[in-house]
Amino acid sequence: MTVPTNIDLPPKTRGLTAIAGAMSLIAVLLIVQIWLLSAALESFLAGKHHTALPAAIFSGLMFLVCFGLYLFVDRVDADVRHSDEDRQR
Amino acid sequence: MNWLRRSSSEPLWKEEFSVRTADERYVTRRQLTKFLVLTSFGMFVGNLWILVRSMLSKAPSYPQQTVARLGEIPVGGVKLFTYPTKDDHCILVRTSENEHVSYSQKCTHLSCAVYYSQEDNRLECPCHKGFFSVADGSVLQGPPSRPLPKIILESRGGELVAVDIKTS
């Protein structure tokens, strides 16, 4: 009996799994960003200005990671469409 | 910029409005991902806005204002005044023979007016039972998350003069 590996699955299933995983990561990062923004705003309104720079840097890093994951999703999506088109021919 | 180009030979409208359910799931997820990334960008812009405001904001300068005469209020007594503007209500407490403390009267939770409780020697907010230390304005109990802004007082020629506001 052989255990099916990810490569044996249909391209659409693999694509959906990859996209769902990337989306989950983006959602987690987004929640952290929302918290970071509210904490930075709270701190700013309290008159503490030294927290604004690290908050902006970390928020920027998280946005870059999100954008990278989006590029990954876009590529996976394109690959799946390619393989669908190839099979239809 | 290869990653921005669409790889499919189909026109965009056919991709975006697919008649097949399975294809539509892809489109829906891709669009949701786009939306999430756009929201992430919005959060980043928000943080940048706070950073810019922090850099541009200057330390405020406050006027000097006589708030009371020494010995005007008894030990344990209070006096209400406004500082630095007519809309900023403050409370002055004489805690001992030679010591006066003053704070903004606005609770840092939801801006109710705090009052001095001589029995418990603390400042109390009647709205949500937030208690502040009379010694330094720090939160003792309740929902407020920040201490009361402290009015810096100086004794000059028998008068108490407010010179600054300290927010911690």
PDB file of C-alpha atoms in Angstrom:
ATOM      1  CA  MET A   1       0.000   0.000   0.000  1.00  0.00           C
ATOM      2  CA  THR A   2       1.444   3.355  -0.963  1.00  0.00           C
ATOM      3  CA  VAL A   3       0.615   6.540   0.834  1.00  0.00           C
ATOM      4  CA  PRO A   4      -0.490   9.234  -1.629  1.00  0.00           C
ATOM      5  CA  THR A   5       1.862  12.213  -1.600  1.00  0.00           C
ATOM      6  CA  ASN A   6       0.962  15.764  -2.380  1.00  0.00           C
ATOM      7  CA  ILE A   7       2.319  15.374  -5.915  1.00  0.00           C
ATOM      8  CA  ASP A   8      -0.291  12.662  -6.642  1.00  0.00           C
ATOM      9  CA  LEU A   9      -3.198  14.979  -5.907  1.00  0.00           C
ATOM     10  CA  PRO A  10      -4.957  16.825  -8.736  1.00  0.00           C
ATOM     11  CA  PRO A  11      -3.454  20.270  -9.465  1.00  0.00           C
ATOM     12  CA  LYS A  12      -6.614  22.062  -8.342  1.00  0.00           C
ATOM     13  CA  THR A  13      -6.616  20.334  -4.949  1.00  0.00           C
ATOM     14  CA  ARG A  14      -2.941  21.103  -4.456  1.00  0.00           C
ATOM     15  CA  GLY A  15      -3.529  24.676  -5.521  1.00  0.00           C
ATOM     16  CA  LEU A  16      -6.454  25.123  -3.171  1.00  0.00           C
ATOM     17  CA  THR A  17      -4.466  23.690  -0.255  1.00  0.00           C
ATOM     18  CA  ALA A  18      -1.538  26.017  -0.948  1.00  0.00           C
ATOM     19  CA  ILE A  19      -3.794  29.043  -1.351  1.00  0.00           C
ATOM     20  CA  ALA A  20      -5.725  28.227   1.836  1.00  0.00           C
ATOM     21  CA  GLY A  21      -2.456  27.881   3.773  1.00  0.00           C
ATOM     22  CA  ALA A  22      -1.119  31.177   2.454  1.00  0.00           C
ATOM     23  CA  MET A  23      -4.421  32.896   3.180  1.00  0.00           C
ATOM     24  CA  SER A  24      -4.373  31.621   6.764  1.00  0.00           C
ATOM     25  CA  LEU A  25      -0.877  33.033   7.256  1.00  0.00           C
ATOM     26  CA  ILE A  26      -1.935  36.372   5.769  1.00  0.00           C
ATOM     27  CA  ALA A  27      -4.963  36.463   8.080  1.00  0.00           C
ATOM     28  CA  VAL A  28      -2.780  35.826  11.152  1.00  0.00           C
ATOM     29  CA  LEU A  29      -0.325  38.545  10.091  1.00  0.00           C
ATOM     30  CA  LEU A  30      -3.212  40.921   9.487  1.00  0.00           C
ATOM     31  CA  ILE A  31      -4.578  40.359  12.991  1.00  0.00           C
ATOM     32  CA  VAL A  32      -1.131  41.133  14.435  1.00  0.00           C
ATOM     33  CA  GLN A  33      -0.972  44.279  12.271  1.00  0.00           C
ATOM     34  CA  ILE A  34      -4.383  45.429  13.494  1.00  0.00           C
ATOM     35  CA  TRP A  35      -3.247  44.944  17.088  1.00  0.00           C
ATOM     36  CA  LEU A  36       0.005  46.779  16.348  1.00  0.00           C
ATOM     37  CA  LEU A  37      -1.850  49.740  14.852  1.00  0.00           C
ATOM     38  CA  SER A  38      -4.234  50.014  17.796  1.00  0.00           C
ATOM     39  CA  ALA A  39      -1.336  49.763  20.281  1.00  0.00           C
ATOM     40  CA  ALA A  40       0.678  52.393  18.395  1.00  0.00           C
ATOM     41  CA  LEU A  41      -2.337  54.708  18.254  1.00  0.00           C
ATOM     42  CA  GLU A  42      -3.046  54.246  21.955  1.00  0.00           C
ATOM     43  CA  SER A  43       0.585  54.994  22.728  1.00  0.00           C
ATOM     44  CA  PHE A  44       0.617  58.044  20.436  1.00  0.00           C
ATOM     45  CA  LEU A  45      -2.510  59.481  22.039  1.00  0.00           C
ATOM     46  CA  ALA A  46      -0.936  58.923  25.454  1.00  0.00           C
ATOM     47  CA  GLY A  47       1.947  61.156  24.403  1.00  0.00           C
ATOM     48  CA  LYS A  48       4.557  58.405  23.979  1.00  0.00           C
ATOM     49  CA  HIS A  49       6.127  58.997  20.614  1.00  0.00           C
ATOM     50  CA  HIS A  50       9.032  56.553  20.828  1.00  0.00           C
ATOM     51  CA  THR A  51       6.878  53.522  19.939  1.00  0.00           C
ATOM     52  CA  ALA A  52       5.857  54.854  16.510  1.00  0.00           C
ATOM     53  CA  LEU A  53       9.091  53.942  14.679  1.00  0.00           C
ATOM     54  CA  PRO A  54       9.375  50.256  15.731  1.00  0.00           C
ATOM     55  CA  ALA A  55       5.633  49.818  15.151  1.00  0.00           C
ATOM     56  CA  ALA A  56       5.940  51.213  11.608  1.00  0.00           C
ATOM     57  CA  ILE A  57       8.987  49.028  10.859  1.00  0.00           C
ATOM     58  CA  PHE A  58       7.330  45.817  12.049  1.00  0.00           C
ATOM     59  CA  SER A  59       4.089  46.699  10.277  1.00  0.00           C
ATOM     60  CA  GLY A  60       6.056  47.267   7.068  1.00  0.00           C
ATOM     61  CA  LEU A  61       7.815  43.931   7.446  1.00  0.00           C
ATOM     62  CA  MET A  62       4.511  42.164   7.951  1.00  0.00           C
ATOM     63  CA  PHE A  63       3.058  43.869   4.900  1.00  0.00           C
ATOM     64  CA  LEU A  64       6.060  42.688   2.848  1.00  0.00           C
ATOM     65  CA  VAL A  65       5.513  39.120   4.045  1.00  0.00           C
ATOM     66  CA  CYS A  66       1.813  39.406   3.153  1.00  0.00           C
ATOM     67  CA  PHE A  67       2.715  40.731  -0.274  1.00  0.00           C
ATOM     68  CA  GLY A  68       5.179  37.871  -0.773  1.00  0.00           C
ATOM     69  CA  LEU A  69       2.475  35.378   0.152  1.00  0.00           C
ATOM     70  CA  TYR A  70       0.131  37.064  -2.301  1.00  0.00           C
ATOM     71  CA  LEU A  71       2.710  36.635  -5.071  1.00  0.00           C
ATOM     72  CA  PHE A  72       2.955  32.971  -4.089  1.00  0.00           C
ATOM     73  CA  VAL A  73      -0.831  32.609  -4.276  1.00  0.00           C
ATOM     74  CA  ASP A  74      -0.857  34.328  -7.643  1.00  0.00           C
ATOM     75  CA  ARG A  75       1.812  32.001  -8.990  1.00  0.00           C
ATOM     76  CA  VAL A  76       0.113  28.856  -7.677  1.00  0.00           C
ATOM     77  CA  ASP A  77      -3.158  30.049  -9.175  1.00  0.00           C
ATOM     78  CA  ALA A  78      -1.518  30.661 -12.525  1.00  0.00           C
ATOM     79  CA  ASP A  79       0.173  27.215 -12.468  1.00  0.00           C
ATOM     80  CA  VAL A  80      -3.131  25.493 -11.774  1.00  0.00           C
ATOM     81  CA  ARG A  81      -4.806  27.336 -14.629  1.00  0.00           C
ATOM     82  CA  HIS A  82      -1.939  26.421 -16.931  1.00  0.00           C
ATOM     83  CA  SER A  83      -2.240  22.748 -16.078  1.00  0.00           C
ATOM     84  CA  ASP A  84      -6.030  22.910 -16.599  1.00  0.00           C
ATOM     85  CA  GLU A  85      -5.559  24.462 -20.024  1.00  0.00           C
ATOM     86  CA  ASP A  86      -2.933  21.843 -20.955  1.00  0.00           C
ATOM     87  CA  ARG A  87      -5.285  19.038 -20.016  1.00  0.00           C
ATOM     88  CA  GLN A  88      -8.154  20.514 -22.016  1.00  0.00           C
ATOM     89  CA  ARG A  89      -6.007  20.553 -25.195  1.00  0.00           C
TER      90      ARG A  89
ATOM     91  CA  MET B   1       7.423  42.767 -13.577  1.00  0.00           C
ATOM     92  CA  ASN B   2       6.633  39.288 -14.788  1.00  0.00           C
ATOM     93  CA  TRP B   3       4.559  38.475 -11.712  1.00  0.00           C
ATOM     94  CA  LEU B   4       2.022  41.172 -12.533  1.00  0.00           C
ATOM     95  CA  ARG B   5       1.216  39.797 -15.947  1.00  0.00           C
ATOM     96  CA  ARG B   6      -1.670  37.394 -16.328  1.00  0.00           C
ATOM     97  CA  SER B   7      -0.582  33.987 -17.516  1.00  0.00           C
ATOM     98  CA  SER B   8      -3.906  32.763 -18.866  1.00  0.00           C
ATOM     99  CA  SER B   9      -4.846  33.215 -22.509  1.00  0.00           C
ATOM    100  CA  GLU B  10      -8.484  33.848 -21.550  1.00  0.00           C
ATOM    101  CA  PRO B  11      -9.746  37.450 -21.351  1.00  0.00           C
ATOM    102  CA  LEU B  12      -9.921  38.930 -17.864  1.00  0.00           C
ATOM    103  CA  TRP B  13     -13.707  39.069 -17.682  1.00  0.00           C
ATOM    104  CA  LYS B  14     -13.954  35.357 -18.456  1.00  0.00           C
ATOM    105  CA  GLU B  15     -11.548  34.562 -15.639  1.00  0.00           C
ATOM    106  CA  GLU B  16     -13.228  36.830 -13.137  1.00  0.00           C
ATOM    107  CA  PHE B  17     -16.791  35.701 -13.946  1.00  0.00           C
ATOM    108  CA  SER B  18     -16.269  32.024 -14.463  1.00  0.00           C
ATOM    109  CA  VAL B  19     -19.321  29.836 -15.046  1.00  0.00           C
ATOM    110  CA  ARG B  20     -17.649  26.821 -13.450  1.00  0.00           C
ATOM    111  CA  THR B  21     -17.969  26.548  -9.666  1.00  0.00           C
ATOM    112  CA  ALA B  22     -14.477  25.118  -9.214  1.00  0.00           C
ATOM    113  CA  ASP B  23     -12.919  27.989 -11.176  1.00  0.00           C
ATOM    114  CA  GLU B  24     -14.958  30.516  -9.270  1.00  0.00           C
ATOM    115  CA  ARG B  25     -13.529  29.191  -6.014  1.00  0.00           C
ATOM    116  CA  TYR B  26     -10.077  30.090  -7.275  1.00  0.00           C
ATOM    117  CA  VAL B  27     -11.195  33.562  -8.276  1.00  0.00           C
ATOM    118  CA  THR B  28     -12.962  34.117  -4.946  1.00  0.00           C
ATOM    119  CA  ARG B  29      -9.922  33.029  -2.941  1.00  0.00           C
ATOM    120  CA  ARG B  30      -7.562  35.084  -5.059  1.00  0.00           C
ATOM    121  CA  GLN B  31      -9.768  38.140  -4.644  1.00  0.00           C
ATOM    122  CA  LEU B  32      -9.990  37.576  -0.889  1.00  0.00           C
ATOM    123  CA  THR B  33      -6.207  37.318  -0.740  1.00  0.00           C
ATOM    124  CA  LYS B  34      -5.926  40.582  -2.668  1.00  0.00           C
ATOM    125  CA  PHE B  35      -8.341  42.231  -0.258  1.00  0.00           C
ATOM    126  CA  LEU B  36      -6.414  40.955   2.775  1.00  0.00           C
ATOM    127  CA  VAL B  37      -3.104  42.197   1.372  1.00  0.00           C
ATOM    128  CA  LEU B  38      -4.684  45.561   0.597  1.00  0.00           C
ATOM    129  CA  THR B  39      -5.942  45.746   4.180  1.00  0.00           C
ATOM    130  CA  SER B  40      -2.437  44.894   5.366  1.00  0.00           C
ATOM    131  CA  PHE B  41      -1.143  47.806   3.290  1.00  0.00           C
ATOM    132  CA  GLY B  42      -3.769  50.027   4.926  1.00  0.00           C
ATOM    133  CA  MET B  43      -2.503  49.009   8.382  1.00  0.00           C
ATOM    134  CA  PHE B  44       1.047  49.842   7.312  1.00  0.00           C
ATOM    135  CA  VAL B  45      -0.057  53.254   6.014  1.00  0.00           C
ATOM    136  CA  GLY B  46      -1.822  53.856   9.341  1.00  0.00           C
ATOM    137  CA  ASN B  47       1.388  53.122  11.240  1.00  0.00           C
ATOM    138  CA  LEU B  48       3.314  55.407   8.896  1.00  0.00           C
ATOM    139  CA  TRP B  49       0.782  58.169   9.538  1.00  0.00           C
ATOM    140  CA  ILE B  50       1.306  57.796  13.288  1.00  0.00           C
ATOM    141  CA  LEU B  51       5.079  57.901  12.738  1.00  0.00           C
ATOM    142  CA  VAL B  52       4.849  61.090  10.662  1.00  0.00           C
ATOM    143  CA  ARG B  53       2.558  62.726  13.222  1.00  0.00           C
ATOM    144  CA  SER B  54       4.982  61.735  15.989  1.00  0.00           C
ATOM    145  CA  MET B  55       7.902  63.276  14.119  1.00  0.00           C
ATOM    146  CA  LEU B  56       6.055  66.484  13.297  1.00  0.00           C
ATOM    147  CA  SER B  57       4.524  67.043  16.707  1.00  0.00           C
ATOM    148  CA  LYS B  58       6.414  69.459  18.925  1.00  0.00           C
ATOM    149  CA  ALA B  59       6.481  69.381  22.694  1.00  0.00           C
ATOM    150  CA  PRO B  60       3.643  71.694  23.769  1.00  0.00           C
ATOM    151  CA  SER B  61       4.491  74.696  25.866  1.00  0.00           C
ATOM    152  CA  TYR B  62       2.113  75.598  28.662  1.00  0.00           C
ATOM    153  CA  PRO B  63       1.459  79.005  30.182  1.00  0.00           C
ATOM    154  CA  GLN B  64       2.248  79.887  33.766  1.00  0.00           C
ATOM    155  CA  GLN B  65      -0.857  80.413  35.819  1.00  0.00           C
ATOM    156  CA  THR B  66      -1.450  81.102  39.487  1.00  0.00           C
ATOM    157  CA  VAL B  67      -3.903  78.526  40.791  1.00  0.00           C
ATOM    158  CA  ALA B  68      -4.040  79.199  44.536  1.00  0.00           C
ATOM    159  CA  ARG B  69      -2.415  80.987  47.439  1.00  0.00           C
ATOM    160  CA  LEU B  70      -0.412  78.958  49.934  1.00  0.00           C
ATOM    161  CA  GLY B  71      -2.651  78.169  52.888  1.00  0.00           C
ATOM    162  CA  GLU B  72      -5.781  78.949  50.906  1.00  0.00           C
ATOM    163  CA  ILE B  73      -7.053  75.410  51.210  1.00  0.00           C
ATOM    164  CA  PRO B  74      -6.860  73.272  54.394  1.00  0.00           C
ATOM    165  CA  VAL B  75      -4.954  69.980  54.629  1.00  0.00           C
ATOM    166  CA  GLY B  76      -7.086  67.352  52.861  1.00  0.00           C
ATOM    167  CA  GLY B  77      -8.987  70.050  51.009  1.00  0.00           C
ATOM    168  CA  VAL B  78      -9.295  70.545  47.295  1.00  0.00           C
ATOM    169  CA  LYS B  79      -9.628  73.367  44.834  1.00  0.00           C
ATOM    170  CA  LEU B  80     -10.843  73.100  41.254  1.00  0.00           C
ATOM    171  CA  PHE B  81      -9.354  75.233  38.523  1.00  0.00           C
ATOM    172  CA  THR B  82      -8.819  75.196  34.766  1.00  0.00           C
ATOM    173  CA  TYR B  83      -5.430  74.819  33.103  1.00  0.00           C
ATOM    174  CA  PRO B  84      -4.063  75.419  30.472  1.00  0.00           C
ATOM    175  CA  THR B  85      -7.363  76.402  28.783  1.00  0.00           C
ATOM    176  CA  LYS B  86     -10.812  77.133  30.182  1.00  0.00           C
ATOM    177  CA  ASP B  87     -11.985  73.689  29.015  1.00  0.00           C
ATOM    178  CA  ASP B  88      -9.291  71.698  30.862  1.00  0.00           C
ATOM    179  CA  HIS B  89     -10.506  71.152  34.386  1.00  0.00           C
ATOM    180  CA  CYS B  90      -7.970  70.275  37.053  1.00  0.00           C
ATOM    181  CA  ILE B  91      -8.014  69.387  40.727  1.00  0.00           C
ATOM    182  CA  LEU B  92      -5.596  70.666  43.350  1.00  0.00           C
ATOM    183  CA  VAL B  93      -5.243  68.658  46.578  1.00  0.00           C
ATOM    184  CA  ARG B  94      -3.376  69.704  49.701  1.00  0.00           C
ATOM    185  CA  THR B  95      -2.058  66.374  50.933  1.00  0.00           C
ATOM    186  CA  SER B  96      -0.028  67.661  53.910  1.00  0.00           C
ATOM    187  CA  GLU B  97       1.019  70.894  55.542  1.00  0.00           C
ATOM    188  CA  ASN B  98       3.672  71.624  52.931  1.00  0.00           C
ATOM    189  CA  GLU B  99       2.594  69.511  49.999  1.00  0.00           C
ATOM    190  CA  HIS B 100       0.168  70.172  47.159  1.00  0.00           C
ATOM    191  CA  VAL B 101      -0.510  67.938  44.175  1.00  0.00           C
ATOM    192  CA  SER B 102      -2.577  68.672  41.116  1.00  0.00           C
ATOM    193  CA  TYR B 103      -3.943  66.535  38.301  1.00  0.00           C
ATOM    194  CA  SER B 104      -6.188  66.827  35.313  1.00  0.00           C
ATOM    195  CA  GLN B 105      -9.719  66.141  36.472  1.00  0.00           C
ATOM    196  CA  LYS B 106     -10.523  64.184  33.337  1.00  0.00           C
ATOM    197  CA  CYS B 107     -10.495  60.400  33.867  1.00  0.00           C
ATOM    198  CA  THR B 108      -8.261  58.676  31.317  1.00  0.00           C
ATOM    199  CA  HIS B 109     -10.939  56.041  30.728  1.00  0.00           C
ATOM    200  CA  LEU B 110     -13.983  57.933  29.458  1.00  0.00           C
ATOM    201  CA  SER B 111     -13.296  61.505  30.587  1.00  0.00           C
ATOM    202  CA  CYS B 112     -15.592  61.653  33.611  1.00  0.00           C
ATOM    203  CA  ALA B 113     -14.542  64.131  36.292  1.00  0.00           C
ATOM    204  CA  VAL B 114     -12.548  62.558  39.127  1.00  0.00           C
ATOM    205  CA  TYR B 115     -12.886  63.737  42.725  1.00  0.00           C
ATOM    206  CA  TYR B 116     -10.733  63.421  45.818  1.00  0.00           C
ATOM    207  CA  SER B 117     -11.751  60.906  48.475  1.00  0.00           C
ATOM    208  CA  GLN B 118     -10.173  62.018  51.748  1.00  0.00           C
ATOM    209  CA  GLU B 119     -11.157  58.786  53.535  1.00  0.00           C
ATOM    210  CA  ASP B 120      -9.236  56.586  51.134  1.00  0.00           C
ATOM    211  CA  ASN B 121      -6.697  59.251  50.125  1.00  0.00           C
ATOM    212  CA  ARG B 122      -7.197  58.643  46.430  1.00  0.00           C
ATOM    213  CA  LEU B 123      -8.798  60.194  43.377  1.00  0.00           C
ATOM    214  CA  GLU B 124     -11.959  58.406  42.302  1.00  0.00           C
ATOM    215  CA  CYS B 125     -13.915  58.342  39.090  1.00  0.00           C
ATOM    216  CA  PRO B 126     -17.611  57.821  39.924  1.00  0.00           C
ATOM    217  CA  CYS B 127     -18.564  56.551  36.460  1.00  0.00           C
ATOM    218  CA  HIS B 128     -16.745  53.205  36.386  1.00  0.00           C
ATOM    219  CA  LYS B 129     -14.986  53.102  39.753  1.00  0.00           C
ATOM    220  CA  GLY B 130     -11.546  53.928  38.479  1.00  0.00           C
ATOM    221  CA  PHE B 131      -9.194  54.862  41.325  1.00  0.00           C
ATOM    222  CA  PHE B 132      -5.978  56.859  41.028  1.00  0.00           C
ATOM    223  CA  SER B 133      -3.145  57.344  43.486  1.00  0.00           C
ATOM    224  CA  VAL B 134      -3.039  60.848  44.907  1.00  0.00           C
ATOM    225  CA  ALA B 135       0.751  60.592  45.208  1.00  0.00           C
ATOM    226  CA  ASP B 136       1.559  60.202  41.510  1.00  0.00           C
ATOM    227  CA  GLY B 137      -1.741  59.836  39.646  1.00  0.00           C
ATOM    228  CA  SER B 138      -1.136  56.197  38.765  1.00  0.00           C
ATOM    229  CA  VAL B 139      -4.047  53.790  38.314  1.00  0.00           C
ATOM    230  CA  LEU B 140      -4.867  51.838  41.466  1.00  0.00           C
ATOM    231  CA  GLN B 141      -7.934  50.019  40.253  1.00  0.00           C
ATOM    232  CA  GLY B 142     -10.542  50.004  37.532  1.00  0.00           C
ATOM    233  CA  PRO B 143     -10.738  50.348  33.778  1.00  0.00           C
ATOM    234  CA  PRO B 144      -8.424  53.361  33.156  1.00  0.00           C
ATOM    235  CA  SER B 145      -5.217  52.251  31.467  1.00  0.00           C
ATOM    236  CA  ARG B 146      -3.214  55.455  31.844  1.00  0.00           C
ATOM    237  CA  PRO B 147      -2.375  57.632  34.852  1.00  0.00           C
ATOM    238  CA  LEU B 148      -3.857  61.091  35.261  1.00  0.00           C
ATOM    239  CA  PRO B 149      -1.830  63.911  33.673  1.00  0.00           C
ATOM    240  CA  LYS B 150       0.000  65.700  36.455  1.00  0.00           C
ATOM    241  CA  ILE B 151       0.073  69.481  36.715  1.00  0.00           C
ATOM    242  CA  ILE B 152       3.543  70.629  37.724  1.00  0.00           C
ATOM    243  CA  LEU B 153       3.318  73.260  40.458  1.00  0.00           C
ATOM    244  CA  GLU B 154       5.855  75.734  41.700  1.00  0.00           C
ATOM    245  CA  SER B 155       5.667  77.808  44.856  1.00  0.00           C
ATOM    246  CA  ARG B 156       6.441  81.453  44.139  1.00  0.00           C
ATOM    247  CA  GLY B 157       6.014  84.251  46.642  1.00  0.00           C
ATOM    248  CA  GLY B 158       3.257  82.601  48.603  1.00  0.00           C
ATOM    249  CA  GLU B 159       1.414  81.415  45.508  1.00  0.00           C
ATOM    250  CA  LEU B 160       1.115  78.104  43.730  1.00  0.00           C
ATOM    251  CA  VAL B 161       1.830  78.470  40.039  1.00  0.00           C
ATOM    252  CA  ALA B 162       1.038  75.819  37.407  1.00  0.00           C
ATOM    253  CA  VAL B 163       3.926  75.677  34.933  1.00  0.00           C
ATOM    254  CA  ASP B 164       3.653  72.416  33.023  1.00  0.00           C
ATOM    255  CA  ILE B 165       1.688  69.202  32.435  1.00  0.00           C
ATOM    256  CA  LYS B 166       3.384  65.833  32.706  1.00  0.00           C
ATOM    257  CA  THR B 167       1.807  62.860  30.957  1.00  0.00           C
ATOM    258  CA  SER B 168       3.528  59.575  31.654  1.00  0.00           C
TER     259      SER B 168
END
